[in-house]
Coordinates of C-alpha atoms in Angstrom, one line a residue:
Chain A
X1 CA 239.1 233.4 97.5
X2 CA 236.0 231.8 97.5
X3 CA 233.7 230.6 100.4
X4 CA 232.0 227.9 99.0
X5 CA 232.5 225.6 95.6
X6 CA 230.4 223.2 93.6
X7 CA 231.8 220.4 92.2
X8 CA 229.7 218.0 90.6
X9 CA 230.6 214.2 89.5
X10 CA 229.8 212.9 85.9
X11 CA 231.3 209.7 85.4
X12 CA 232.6 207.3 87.8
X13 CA 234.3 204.8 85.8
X14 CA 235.2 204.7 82.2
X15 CA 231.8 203.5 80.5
X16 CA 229.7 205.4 82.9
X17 CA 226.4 207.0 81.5
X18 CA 227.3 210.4 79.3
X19 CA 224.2 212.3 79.8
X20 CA 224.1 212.8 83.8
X21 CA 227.4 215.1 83.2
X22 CA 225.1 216.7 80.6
X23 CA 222.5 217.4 82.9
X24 CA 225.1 218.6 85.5
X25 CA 226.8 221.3 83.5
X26 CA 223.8 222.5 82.3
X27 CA 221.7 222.9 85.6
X28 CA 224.2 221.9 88.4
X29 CA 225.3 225.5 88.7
X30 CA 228.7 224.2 89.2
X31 CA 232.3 225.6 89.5
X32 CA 233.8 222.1 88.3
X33 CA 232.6 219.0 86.6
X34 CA 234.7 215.8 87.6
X35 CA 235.0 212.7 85.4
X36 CA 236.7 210.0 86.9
X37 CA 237.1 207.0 84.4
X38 CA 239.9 205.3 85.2
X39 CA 240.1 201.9 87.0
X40 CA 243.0 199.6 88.3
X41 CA 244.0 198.0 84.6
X42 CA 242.4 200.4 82.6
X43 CA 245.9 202.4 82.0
X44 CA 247.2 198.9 81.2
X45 CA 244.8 198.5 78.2
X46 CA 245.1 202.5 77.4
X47 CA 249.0 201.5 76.8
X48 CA 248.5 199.0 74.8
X49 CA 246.4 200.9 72.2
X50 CA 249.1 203.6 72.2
X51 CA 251.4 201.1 71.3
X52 CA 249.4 200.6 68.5
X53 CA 248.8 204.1 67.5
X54 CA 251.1 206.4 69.3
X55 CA 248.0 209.4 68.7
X56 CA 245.5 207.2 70.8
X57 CA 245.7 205.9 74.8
X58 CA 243.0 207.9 76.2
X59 CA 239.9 207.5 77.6
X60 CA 237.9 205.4 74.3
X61 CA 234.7 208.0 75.2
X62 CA 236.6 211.1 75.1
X63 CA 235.9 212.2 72.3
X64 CA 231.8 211.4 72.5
X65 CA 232.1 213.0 76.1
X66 CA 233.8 216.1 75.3
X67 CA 231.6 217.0 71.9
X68 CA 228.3 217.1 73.8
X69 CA 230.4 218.4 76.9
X70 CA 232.5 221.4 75.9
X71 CA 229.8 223.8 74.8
X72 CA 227.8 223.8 77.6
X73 CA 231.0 224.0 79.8
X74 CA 231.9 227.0 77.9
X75 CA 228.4 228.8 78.4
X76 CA 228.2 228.5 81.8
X77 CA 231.8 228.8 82.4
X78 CA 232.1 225.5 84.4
X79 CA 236.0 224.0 84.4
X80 CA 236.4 220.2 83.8
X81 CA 239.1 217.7 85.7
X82 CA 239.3 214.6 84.4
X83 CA 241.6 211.5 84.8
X84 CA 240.4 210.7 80.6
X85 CA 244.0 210.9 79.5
X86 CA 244.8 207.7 80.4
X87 CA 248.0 206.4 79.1
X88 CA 248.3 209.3 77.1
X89 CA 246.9 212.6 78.5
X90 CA 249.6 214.7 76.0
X91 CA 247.3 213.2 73.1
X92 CA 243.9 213.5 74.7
X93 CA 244.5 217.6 75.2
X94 CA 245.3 217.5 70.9
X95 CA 242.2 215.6 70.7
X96 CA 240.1 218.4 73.2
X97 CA 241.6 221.1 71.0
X98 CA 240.3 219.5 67.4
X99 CA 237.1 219.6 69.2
X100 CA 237.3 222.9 70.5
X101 CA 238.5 224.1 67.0
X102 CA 235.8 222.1 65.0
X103 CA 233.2 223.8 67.2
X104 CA 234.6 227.1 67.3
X105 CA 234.9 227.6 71.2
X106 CA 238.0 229.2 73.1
X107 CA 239.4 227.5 75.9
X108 CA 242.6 226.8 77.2
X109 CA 243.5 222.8 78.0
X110 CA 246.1 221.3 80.4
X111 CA 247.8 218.3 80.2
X112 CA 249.2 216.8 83.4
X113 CA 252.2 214.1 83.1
X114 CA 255.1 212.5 84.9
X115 CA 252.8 209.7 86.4
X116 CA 254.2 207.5 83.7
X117 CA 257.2 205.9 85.7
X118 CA 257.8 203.0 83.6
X119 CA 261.6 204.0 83.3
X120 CA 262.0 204.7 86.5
X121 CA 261.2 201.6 88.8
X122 CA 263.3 198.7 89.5
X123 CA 261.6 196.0 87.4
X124 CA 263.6 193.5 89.4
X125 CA 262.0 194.9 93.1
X126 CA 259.3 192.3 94.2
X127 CA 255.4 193.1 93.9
X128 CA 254.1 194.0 97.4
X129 CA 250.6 191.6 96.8
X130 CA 253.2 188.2 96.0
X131 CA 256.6 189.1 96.5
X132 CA 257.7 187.9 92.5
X133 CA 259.9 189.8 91.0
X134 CA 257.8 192.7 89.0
X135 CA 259.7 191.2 85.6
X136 CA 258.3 187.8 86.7
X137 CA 254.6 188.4 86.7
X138 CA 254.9 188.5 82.9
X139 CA 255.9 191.1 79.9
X140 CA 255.4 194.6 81.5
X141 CA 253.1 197.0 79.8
X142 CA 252.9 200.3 82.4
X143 CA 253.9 201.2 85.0
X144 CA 252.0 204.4 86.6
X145 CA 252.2 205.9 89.5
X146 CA 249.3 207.9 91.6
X147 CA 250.3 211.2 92.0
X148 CA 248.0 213.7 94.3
X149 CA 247.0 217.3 93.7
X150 CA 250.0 219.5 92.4
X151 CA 249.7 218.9 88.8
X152 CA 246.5 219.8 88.5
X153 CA 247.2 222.8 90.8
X154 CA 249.6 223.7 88.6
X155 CA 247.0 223.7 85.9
X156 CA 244.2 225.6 87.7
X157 CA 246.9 228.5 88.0
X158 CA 247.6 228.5 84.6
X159 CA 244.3 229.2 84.3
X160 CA 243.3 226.6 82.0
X161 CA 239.5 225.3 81.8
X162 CA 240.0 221.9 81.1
X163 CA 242.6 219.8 83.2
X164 CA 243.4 216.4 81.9
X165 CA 245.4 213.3 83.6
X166 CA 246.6 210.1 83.6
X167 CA 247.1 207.9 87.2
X168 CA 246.1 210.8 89.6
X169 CA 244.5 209.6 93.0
X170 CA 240.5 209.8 92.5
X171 CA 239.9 211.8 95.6
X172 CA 242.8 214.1 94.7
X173 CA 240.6 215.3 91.0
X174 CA 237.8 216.9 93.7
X175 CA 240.6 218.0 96.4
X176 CA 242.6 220.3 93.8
X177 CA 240.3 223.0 93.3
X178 CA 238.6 222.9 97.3
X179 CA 242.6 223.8 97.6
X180 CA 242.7 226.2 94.9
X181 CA 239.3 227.6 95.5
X182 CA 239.3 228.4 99.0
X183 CA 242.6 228.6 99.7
X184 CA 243.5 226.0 101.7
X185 CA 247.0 225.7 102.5
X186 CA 248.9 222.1 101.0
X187 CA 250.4 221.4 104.5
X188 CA 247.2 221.4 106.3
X189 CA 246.5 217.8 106.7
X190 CA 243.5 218.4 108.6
X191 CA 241.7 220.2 105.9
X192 CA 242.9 218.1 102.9
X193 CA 242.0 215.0 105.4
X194 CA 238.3 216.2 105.2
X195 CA 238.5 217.5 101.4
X196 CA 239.9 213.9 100.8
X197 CA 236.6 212.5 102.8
X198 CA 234.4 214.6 100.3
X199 CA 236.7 213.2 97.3
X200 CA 236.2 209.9 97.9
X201 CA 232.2 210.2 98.4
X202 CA 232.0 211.7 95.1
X203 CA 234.5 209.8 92.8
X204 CA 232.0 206.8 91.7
X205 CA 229.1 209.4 90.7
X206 CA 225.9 207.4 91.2
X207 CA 227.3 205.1 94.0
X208 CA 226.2 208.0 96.5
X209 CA 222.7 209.0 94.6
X210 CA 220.8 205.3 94.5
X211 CA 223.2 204.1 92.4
X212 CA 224.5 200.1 93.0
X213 CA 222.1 201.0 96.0
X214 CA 218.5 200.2 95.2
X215 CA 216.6 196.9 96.1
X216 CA 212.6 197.1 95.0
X217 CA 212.3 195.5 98.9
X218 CA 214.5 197.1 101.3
X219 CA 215.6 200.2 99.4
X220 CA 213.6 201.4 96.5
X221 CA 215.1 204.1 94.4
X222 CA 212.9 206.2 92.1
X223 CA 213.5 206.6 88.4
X224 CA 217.2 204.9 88.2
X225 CA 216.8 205.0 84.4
X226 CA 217.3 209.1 84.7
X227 CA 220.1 208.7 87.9
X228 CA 221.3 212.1 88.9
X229 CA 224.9 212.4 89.4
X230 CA 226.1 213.8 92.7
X231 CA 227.3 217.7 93.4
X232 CA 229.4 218.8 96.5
X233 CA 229.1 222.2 97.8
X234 CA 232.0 222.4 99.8
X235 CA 232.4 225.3 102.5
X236 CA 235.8 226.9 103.2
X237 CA 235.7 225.5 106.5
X238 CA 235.9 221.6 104.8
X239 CA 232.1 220.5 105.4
X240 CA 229.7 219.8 102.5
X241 CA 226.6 219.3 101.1
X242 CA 225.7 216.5 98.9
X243 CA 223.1 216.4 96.8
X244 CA 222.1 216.2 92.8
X245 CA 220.1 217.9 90.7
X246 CA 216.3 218.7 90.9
X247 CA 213.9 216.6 88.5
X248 CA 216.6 213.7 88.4
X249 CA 216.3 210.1 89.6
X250 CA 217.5 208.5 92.8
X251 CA 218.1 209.0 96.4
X252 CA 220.9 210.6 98.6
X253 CA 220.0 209.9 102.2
X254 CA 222.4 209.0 105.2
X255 CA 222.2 205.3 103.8
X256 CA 223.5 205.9 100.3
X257 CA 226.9 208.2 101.6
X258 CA 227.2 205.2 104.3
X259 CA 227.9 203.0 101.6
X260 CA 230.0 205.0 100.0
X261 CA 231.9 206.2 102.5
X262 CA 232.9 202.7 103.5
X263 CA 233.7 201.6 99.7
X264 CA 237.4 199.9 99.2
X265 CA 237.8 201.4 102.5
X266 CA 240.8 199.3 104.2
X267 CA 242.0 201.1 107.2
X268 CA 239.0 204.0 108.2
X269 CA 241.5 205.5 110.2
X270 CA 244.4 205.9 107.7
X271 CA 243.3 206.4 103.8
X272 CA 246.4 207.2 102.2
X273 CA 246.8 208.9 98.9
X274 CA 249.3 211.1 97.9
X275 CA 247.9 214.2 99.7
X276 CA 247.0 213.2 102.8
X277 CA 246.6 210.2 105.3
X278 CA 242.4 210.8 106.1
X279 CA 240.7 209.6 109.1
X280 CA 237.2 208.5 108.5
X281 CA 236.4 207.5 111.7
X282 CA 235.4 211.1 113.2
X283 CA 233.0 211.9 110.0
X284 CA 229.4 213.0 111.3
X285 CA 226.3 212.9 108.8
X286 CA 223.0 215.0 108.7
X287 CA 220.6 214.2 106.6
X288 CA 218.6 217.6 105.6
X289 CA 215.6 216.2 103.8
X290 CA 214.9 216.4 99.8
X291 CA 218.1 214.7 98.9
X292 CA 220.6 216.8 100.9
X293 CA 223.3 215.2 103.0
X294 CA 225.7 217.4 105.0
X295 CA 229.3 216.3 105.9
X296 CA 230.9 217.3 109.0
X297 CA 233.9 216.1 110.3
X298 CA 236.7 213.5 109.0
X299 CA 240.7 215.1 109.6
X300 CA 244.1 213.6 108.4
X301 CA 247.7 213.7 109.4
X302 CA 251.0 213.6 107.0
X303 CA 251.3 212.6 103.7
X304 CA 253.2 209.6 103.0
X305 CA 256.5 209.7 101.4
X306 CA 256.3 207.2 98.7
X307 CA 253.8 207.0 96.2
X308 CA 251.9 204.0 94.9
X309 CA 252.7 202.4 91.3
X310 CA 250.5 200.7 89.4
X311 CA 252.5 197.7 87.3
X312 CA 250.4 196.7 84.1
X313 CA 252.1 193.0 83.2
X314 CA 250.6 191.0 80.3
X315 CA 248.8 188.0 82.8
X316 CA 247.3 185.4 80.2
X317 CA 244.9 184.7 77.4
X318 CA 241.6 183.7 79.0
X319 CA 239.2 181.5 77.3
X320 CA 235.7 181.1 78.2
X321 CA 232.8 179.0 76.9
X322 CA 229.0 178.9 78.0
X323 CA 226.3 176.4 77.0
X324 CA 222.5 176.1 78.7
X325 CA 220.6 172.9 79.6
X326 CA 217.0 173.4 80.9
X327 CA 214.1 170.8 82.2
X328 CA 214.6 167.8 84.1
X329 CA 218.5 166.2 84.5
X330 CA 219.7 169.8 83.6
X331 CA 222.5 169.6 86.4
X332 CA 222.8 166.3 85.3
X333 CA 223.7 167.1 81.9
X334 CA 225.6 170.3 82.8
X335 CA 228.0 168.3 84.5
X336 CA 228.8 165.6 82.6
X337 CA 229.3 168.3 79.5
X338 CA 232.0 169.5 82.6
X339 CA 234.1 166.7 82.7
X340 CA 234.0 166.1 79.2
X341 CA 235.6 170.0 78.7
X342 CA 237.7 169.1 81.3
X343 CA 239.3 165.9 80.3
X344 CA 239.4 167.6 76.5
X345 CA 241.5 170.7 77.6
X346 CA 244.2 168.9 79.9
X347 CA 247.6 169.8 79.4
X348 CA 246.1 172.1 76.9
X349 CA 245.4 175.1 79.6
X350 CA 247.1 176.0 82.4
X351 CA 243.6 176.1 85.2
X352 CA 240.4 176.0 84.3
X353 CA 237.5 176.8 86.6
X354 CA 233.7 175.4 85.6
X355 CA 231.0 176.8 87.4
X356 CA 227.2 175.8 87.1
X357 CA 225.4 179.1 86.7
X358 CA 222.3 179.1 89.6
X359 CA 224.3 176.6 91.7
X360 CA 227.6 178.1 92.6
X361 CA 229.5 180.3 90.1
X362 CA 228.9 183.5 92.6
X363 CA 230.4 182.0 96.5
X364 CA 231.7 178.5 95.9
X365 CA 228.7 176.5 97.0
X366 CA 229.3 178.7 100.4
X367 CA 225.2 178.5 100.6
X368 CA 223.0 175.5 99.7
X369 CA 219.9 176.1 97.3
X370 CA 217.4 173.5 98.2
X371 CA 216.4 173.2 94.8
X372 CA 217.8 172.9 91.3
X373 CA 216.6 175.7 89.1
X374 CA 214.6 174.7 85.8
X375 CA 217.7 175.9 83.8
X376 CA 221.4 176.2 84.2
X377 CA 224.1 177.6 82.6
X378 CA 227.3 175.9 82.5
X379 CA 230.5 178.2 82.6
X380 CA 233.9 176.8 81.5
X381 CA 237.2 179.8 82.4
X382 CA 240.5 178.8 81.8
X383 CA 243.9 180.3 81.4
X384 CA 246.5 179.6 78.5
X385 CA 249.2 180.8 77.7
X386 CA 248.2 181.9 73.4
X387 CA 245.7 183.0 71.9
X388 CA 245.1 179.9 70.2
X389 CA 245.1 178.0 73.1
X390 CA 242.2 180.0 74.5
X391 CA 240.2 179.8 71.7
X392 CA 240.4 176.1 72.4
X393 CA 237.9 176.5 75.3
X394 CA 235.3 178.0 73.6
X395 CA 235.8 175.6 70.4
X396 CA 235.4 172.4 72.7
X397 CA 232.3 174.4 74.5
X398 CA 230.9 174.8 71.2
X399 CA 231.6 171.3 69.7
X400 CA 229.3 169.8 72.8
X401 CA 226.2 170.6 70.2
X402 CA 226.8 166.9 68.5
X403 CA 229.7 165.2 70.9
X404 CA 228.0 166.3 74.2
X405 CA 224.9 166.0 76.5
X406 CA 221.6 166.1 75.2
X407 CA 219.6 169.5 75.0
X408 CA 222.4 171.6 75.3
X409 CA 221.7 174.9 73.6
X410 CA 223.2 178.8 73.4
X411 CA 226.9 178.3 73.4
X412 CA 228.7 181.6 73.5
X413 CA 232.3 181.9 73.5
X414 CA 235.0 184.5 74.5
X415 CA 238.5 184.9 74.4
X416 CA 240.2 188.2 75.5
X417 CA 244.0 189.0 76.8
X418 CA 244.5 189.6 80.3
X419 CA 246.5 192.3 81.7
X420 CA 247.0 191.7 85.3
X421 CA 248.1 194.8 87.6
X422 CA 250.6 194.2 90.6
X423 CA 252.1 197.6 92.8
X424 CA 255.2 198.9 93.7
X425 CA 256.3 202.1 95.5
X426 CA 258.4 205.0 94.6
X427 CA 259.9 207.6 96.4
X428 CA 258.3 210.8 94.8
X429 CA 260.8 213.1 94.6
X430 CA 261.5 211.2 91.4
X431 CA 258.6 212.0 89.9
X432 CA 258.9 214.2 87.0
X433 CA 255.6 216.5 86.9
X434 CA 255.0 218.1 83.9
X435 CA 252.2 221.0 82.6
X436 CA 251.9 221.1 78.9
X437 CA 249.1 223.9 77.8
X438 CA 247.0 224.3 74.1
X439 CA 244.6 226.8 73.5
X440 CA 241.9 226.7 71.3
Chain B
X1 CA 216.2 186.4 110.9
X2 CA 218.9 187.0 108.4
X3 CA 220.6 190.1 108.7
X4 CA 219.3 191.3 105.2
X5 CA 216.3 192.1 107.5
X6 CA 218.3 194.9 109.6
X7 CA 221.2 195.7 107.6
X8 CA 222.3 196.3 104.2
X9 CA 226.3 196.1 102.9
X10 CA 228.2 197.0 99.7
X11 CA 231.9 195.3 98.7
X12 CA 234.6 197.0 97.4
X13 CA 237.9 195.6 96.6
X14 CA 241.4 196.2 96.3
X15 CA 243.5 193.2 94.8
X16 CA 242.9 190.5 96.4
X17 CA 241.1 192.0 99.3
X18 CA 238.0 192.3 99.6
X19 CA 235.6 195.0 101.7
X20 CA 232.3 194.5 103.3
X21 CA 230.2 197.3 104.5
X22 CA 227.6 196.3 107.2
X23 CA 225.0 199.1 107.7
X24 CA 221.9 198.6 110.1
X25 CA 218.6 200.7 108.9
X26 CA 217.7 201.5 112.1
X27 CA 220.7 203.1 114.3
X28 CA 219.7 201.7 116.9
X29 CA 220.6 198.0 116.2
X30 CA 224.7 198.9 115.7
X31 CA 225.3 197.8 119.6
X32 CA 223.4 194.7 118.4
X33 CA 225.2 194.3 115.1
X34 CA 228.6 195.1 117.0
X35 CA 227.5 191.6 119.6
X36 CA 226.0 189.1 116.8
X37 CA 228.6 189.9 113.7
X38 CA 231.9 189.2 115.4
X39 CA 234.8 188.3 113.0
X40 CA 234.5 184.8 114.5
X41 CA 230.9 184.3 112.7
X42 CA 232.1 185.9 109.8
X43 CA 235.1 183.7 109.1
X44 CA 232.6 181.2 109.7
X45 CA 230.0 181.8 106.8
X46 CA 232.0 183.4 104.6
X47 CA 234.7 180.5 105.0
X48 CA 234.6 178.9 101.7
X49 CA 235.1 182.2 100.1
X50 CA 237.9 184.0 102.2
X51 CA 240.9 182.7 103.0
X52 CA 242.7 184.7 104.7
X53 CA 242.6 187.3 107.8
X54 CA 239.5 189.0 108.8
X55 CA 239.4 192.7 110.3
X56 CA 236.8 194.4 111.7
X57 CA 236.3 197.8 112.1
X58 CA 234.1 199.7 114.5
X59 CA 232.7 203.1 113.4
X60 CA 230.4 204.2 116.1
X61 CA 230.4 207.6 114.0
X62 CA 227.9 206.5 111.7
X63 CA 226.9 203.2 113.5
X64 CA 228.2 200.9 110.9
X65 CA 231.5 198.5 110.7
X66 CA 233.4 197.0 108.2
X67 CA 234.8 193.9 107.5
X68 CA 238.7 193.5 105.7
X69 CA 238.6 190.2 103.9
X70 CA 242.0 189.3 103.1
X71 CA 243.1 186.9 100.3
X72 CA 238.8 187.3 99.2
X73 CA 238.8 186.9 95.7
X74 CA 240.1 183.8 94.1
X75 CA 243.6 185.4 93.4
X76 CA 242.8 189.2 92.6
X77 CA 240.8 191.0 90.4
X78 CA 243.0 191.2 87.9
X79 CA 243.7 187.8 87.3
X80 CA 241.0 185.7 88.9
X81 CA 239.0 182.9 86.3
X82 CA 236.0 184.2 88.6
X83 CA 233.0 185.4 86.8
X84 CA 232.2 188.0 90.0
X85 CA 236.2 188.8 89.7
X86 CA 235.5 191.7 92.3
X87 CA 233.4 189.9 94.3
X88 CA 230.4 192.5 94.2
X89 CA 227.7 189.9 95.5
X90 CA 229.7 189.3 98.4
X91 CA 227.7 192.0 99.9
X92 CA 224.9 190.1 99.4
X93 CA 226.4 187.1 100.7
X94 CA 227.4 187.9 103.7
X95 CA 223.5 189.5 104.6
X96 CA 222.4 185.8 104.5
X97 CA 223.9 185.4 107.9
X98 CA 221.3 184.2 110.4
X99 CA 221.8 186.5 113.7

C-alpha cells in the first residue's frame, strides 16, 4: 500500500488539447494519467457511428491520443484510465492493442462494460427533467447509465495498464486508484467523500490551472498557449496537492480550485455519484505558493441506491443561417432580412429563434448596450423535423444576397442532427459489470 | 460598482439548470457579498434569462456562494436553438450587477 499517489489529468473533454497529457506522462512523475472526454450527448453521437460501423463508437481521438501516448506510458510505467470508449469501449481496447502491436510495446488493456442499459429500462417510465414518456422525446439511440468505481477496480486488480470505459462518473476515473492505491476501504464514505472532492477538481484538466479562468484585467494567466494540465498528489489520509508541471503555462491559486470546485455543483452539500454522496461544504484550501494548492477537508455519507441513466433520443434537425451587415442602418437591415426569414420559413419549421449578434443573442436583451455596434451579425436557428427541411434555413439565409437587404455579406450555413439527452434511474443491482482483458 | 470589480464567477450546467459561482478576490468582502447578492436581486437581473427557482448557497468554507438557476437555459442544453446552449457567459452576466 501506498502513502501517496499522483494522478495527473490530460483531457477534460473529448477535443481537449493532446500535448498537455504528453507533457504529463513524460515529466509529471505520475502513477496514473486520466482522460476524461466524455460529455452529456457525446455517448449519443458515439452510438450512432457504431451503428454505422459496429468496429467504431469510441472516442474519434483515440487513436491520435494513444499513438503519441502509449510509449511514454510504457517507459515510465505510468497506468492510463480513461472514459475514451464511449459507446463502445469492447472496440476501443482492439483498437489500443493494434497500436500496442504496431509499436511493439507489451501492456495489458481492460475494457469496462455493463453501463450500456439500453435493454434494461422501461422506455415507457417518464423523463425526470419533463415527465414525457422516454419513447416520447423521440427515436431512442442510448441509453447509459453512470456507474462508479468497481469496474475499474476490477481492472486495476487484474493488473492491467490501461483501463478503458464508457458512462462511468468523472470523479469516479480519479477515485479508483486513491481506493486501490492506498487502500481505502469501499464503505468508507468519508474517505471516498473527500477522494470524490479531489475527482471532481481534476476532471476538466485546465479548468483548475488558468484554464476558462483568465481575464488580461482581473486575472491574467501566463502563457495559456502552453496550459499545464493539473496533477493531484493525494495522501492516504484523503488531502492533496494540486499543482502542474514546472516550465508550463497558467496559474493554480486558491481562485482557480474555487471555480472549479463550485462547477455544475447543485447541492454543495450532497454531490451524488455512484460512490458516494460528498459534502463540499467542509473543504478548506491552502495556497502554498509556486502553483501548489492543498486540499483539506470535504467528507460524504452513503451511496445512493439507484444510478443515473443517460437517455440519448434523436431531438430534431437544426438549421442555422448567418449573414453580416456593417455601417450605418446595419440593425436596420439585419432586421428586416429577420422578418423576411421568418415570414419565408412558416409552417416550414417547427421554432425558429433570430438573434442579432452584438445586441442580444447571449442574455435576451437582459442588458441594454447604449450603442449599436458598426457591424452585426444576424443569426437565424430553427428546428425541423428532416433534413431537408433544415437545410431550408440556411438556403433562405443565403438567397438574402439578391432578394434581401442591401450590403448583406458572409452568409454561412449549417445544418446538423440533434440528439437530445433526457435521464432516468435504475436500480443497480441490474447492472451487468463486465471486465474483458487483451494483452499486447 | 459592478460586482466584476470584487468578484469573479464561472457557470456550469446541468440540463436545464444552470450554476453560477460568485467568488470575491478579497475574502474579506464574502459577508458583503452574502448582504448585497441576495436571491431577490438576482432573480431580478438575471430575470429575462431564468425562469425558474433560484437557490443560493452559502459556503463560508471558502467565502464564496452559489447560485442554482433553475429552468436557465432556453429549454436544456441539449435541445436549446441558443447559440450559448450552456449558458457559459452567464457568468459574466450576472457580474454586471451594480452592488
Amino acid at each position: 500500500m501506498k502513502q501517496k499517489i499522483r494522478i495527473g489529468c490530460g483531457a477534460g473533454f473529448s477535443g481537449d488539447r493532446l500535448e498537455p497529457a504528453l507533457i504529463l506522462a513524460e515529466k509529471g512523475e505520475l502513477d496514473y494519467l486520466v482522460l476524461e472526454c466524455l460529455a452529456e450527448r457525446t455517448i449519443g453521437l458515439a452510438q450512432k457511428r457504431k451503428m454505422a460501423n459496429p468496429e467504431l463508437g469510441y472516442d474519434p481521438l483515440l487513436e491520435r491520443r494513444i499513438t503519441s501516448l502509449l510509449p511514454i506510458l510504457v517507459k515510465n510505467k505510468v497506468k492510463l484510465i480513461s472514459n475514451m470508449g464511449a459507446a463502445n469501449p469492447l472496440a476501443a481496447i482492439h483498437k489500443i492493442q493494434e497500436i500496442a502491436l504496431k509499436l511493439d510495446l507489451r501492456i495489458k488493456i481492460a475494457a469496462v462494460t455493463g453501463d450500456d442499459v439500453f435493454s434494461k429500462i422501461d422506455k415507457k417510465s417518464e423523463a425526470l427533467e419533463n415527465g414525457i414518456r422516454l419513447e416520447n422525446n423521440g427515436d431512442l439511440l442510448a441509453a447509459n447509465a453512470y456507474l462508479g468505481v468497481e469496474g475499474i477496480l476490477e481492472g486495476l486488480k487484474s493488473e492491467a495498464q490501461i483501463i478503458i470505459t464508457g458512462r462511468v462518473a468523472d470523479p469516479s476515473l480519479f477515485l479508483a486508484p486513491m481506493i486501490h492505491e492506498l487502500g481505502w476501504n469501499i464503505e468508507d464514505f468519508e474517505l471516498l467523500g473527500k477522494g470524490t472532492v479531489i475527482g471532481h477538481l481534476m476532471e476538466c484538466a485546465g479548468q483548475i490551472t488558468g484554464g476558462y479562468f483568465a481575464d488580461p484585467i482581473k486575472k491574467p494567466v501566463n502563457k495559456m498557449e502552453i496550459l499545464g494540465h493539473p496533477i493531484a498528489t493525494v495522501s492516504i489520509d484523503g488531502s492533496a496537492i494540486i499543482s502542474k508541471v514546472n516550465g508550463t503555462g497558467g496559474i493554480i491559486n486558491l481562485q482557480t480550485i474555487k471555480e472549479q470546485l463550485l462547477y455544475e455543483v447543485i447541492n454543495p452539500h450532497a454531490y451524488y455519484t455512484p460512490d458516494v454522496s460528498a459534502d463540499f461544504t467542509n473543504v478548506y484550501l491552502e495556497d502554498l505558493g509556486e502553483n501548489q494548492v492543498k486540499i483539506n477537508g470535504g467528507g460524504g455519507s452513503q451511496k445512493p441506491t439507484n444510478l443515473k441513466v443517460s437517455v440519448a433520443y434523436k431531438a430534431f434537425f437544426l438549421g442555422e443561417g448567418e449573414i453580416s451587415y456593417a455601417g450605418t442602418g446595419a440593425l436596420e437591415r439585419s432586421k428586416l432580412a429577420g422578418e423576411i426569414i421568418e415570414k419565408r420559413l412558416k409552417g416550414i419549421v417547427d421554432e425558429i429563434r433570430i438573434d442579432y449578434l452584438g445586441i442580444n443573442s447571449m442574455h435576451n436583451g437582459q442588458f441594454k448596450n447604449e450603442s449599436v455596434p458598426y457591424e452585426i451579425r444576424l443569426r437565424i436557428a430553427a428546428k425541423a423535423k428532416s433534413k431537408a427541411d433544415a437545410e431550408r434555413v440556411g438556403e433562405e439565409v443565403e438567397a438574402l444576397y439578391t432578394n434581401g437587404p442591401a450590403g448583406g455579406g458572409g452568409v454561412r450555413k449549417y445544418v446538423n442532427e440533434v440528439v437530445g439527452i433526457v435521464s432516468t434511474m435504475i436500480d443497480r443491482n441490474k447492472i451487468e459489470l463486465k471486465i474483458t482483458t487483451l494483452n499486447a | 460598482m459592478k460586482l466584476y470589480e470584487i468578484a469573479h464567477s464561472r457557470a456550469g450546467d446541468k440540463g436545464n439548470i444552470s450554476t453560477l459561482s460568485l467568488i470575491p478576490y478579497d475574502e474579506s468582502d464574502f459577508q458583503k457579498l452574502c448582504e448585497k447578492v441576495t436571491v431577490k436581486k438576482v432573480k431580478e437581473h438575471l430575470g429575462k434569462i431564468v425562469r425558474g427557482e433560484i437557490k443560493r448557497y452559502e459556503m463560508p468554507n471558502i467565502s464564496s456562494l452559489l447560485f442554482v438557476c433553475q429552468n436557465a437555459l432556453a429549454g436544456g442544453v441539449t435541445t436549446s436553438l441558443a447559440l450559448d446552449s450552456h449558458g457559459k457567459t452567464l457568468s459574466s452576466a450576472l457580474l454586471e450587477m451594480e452592488i
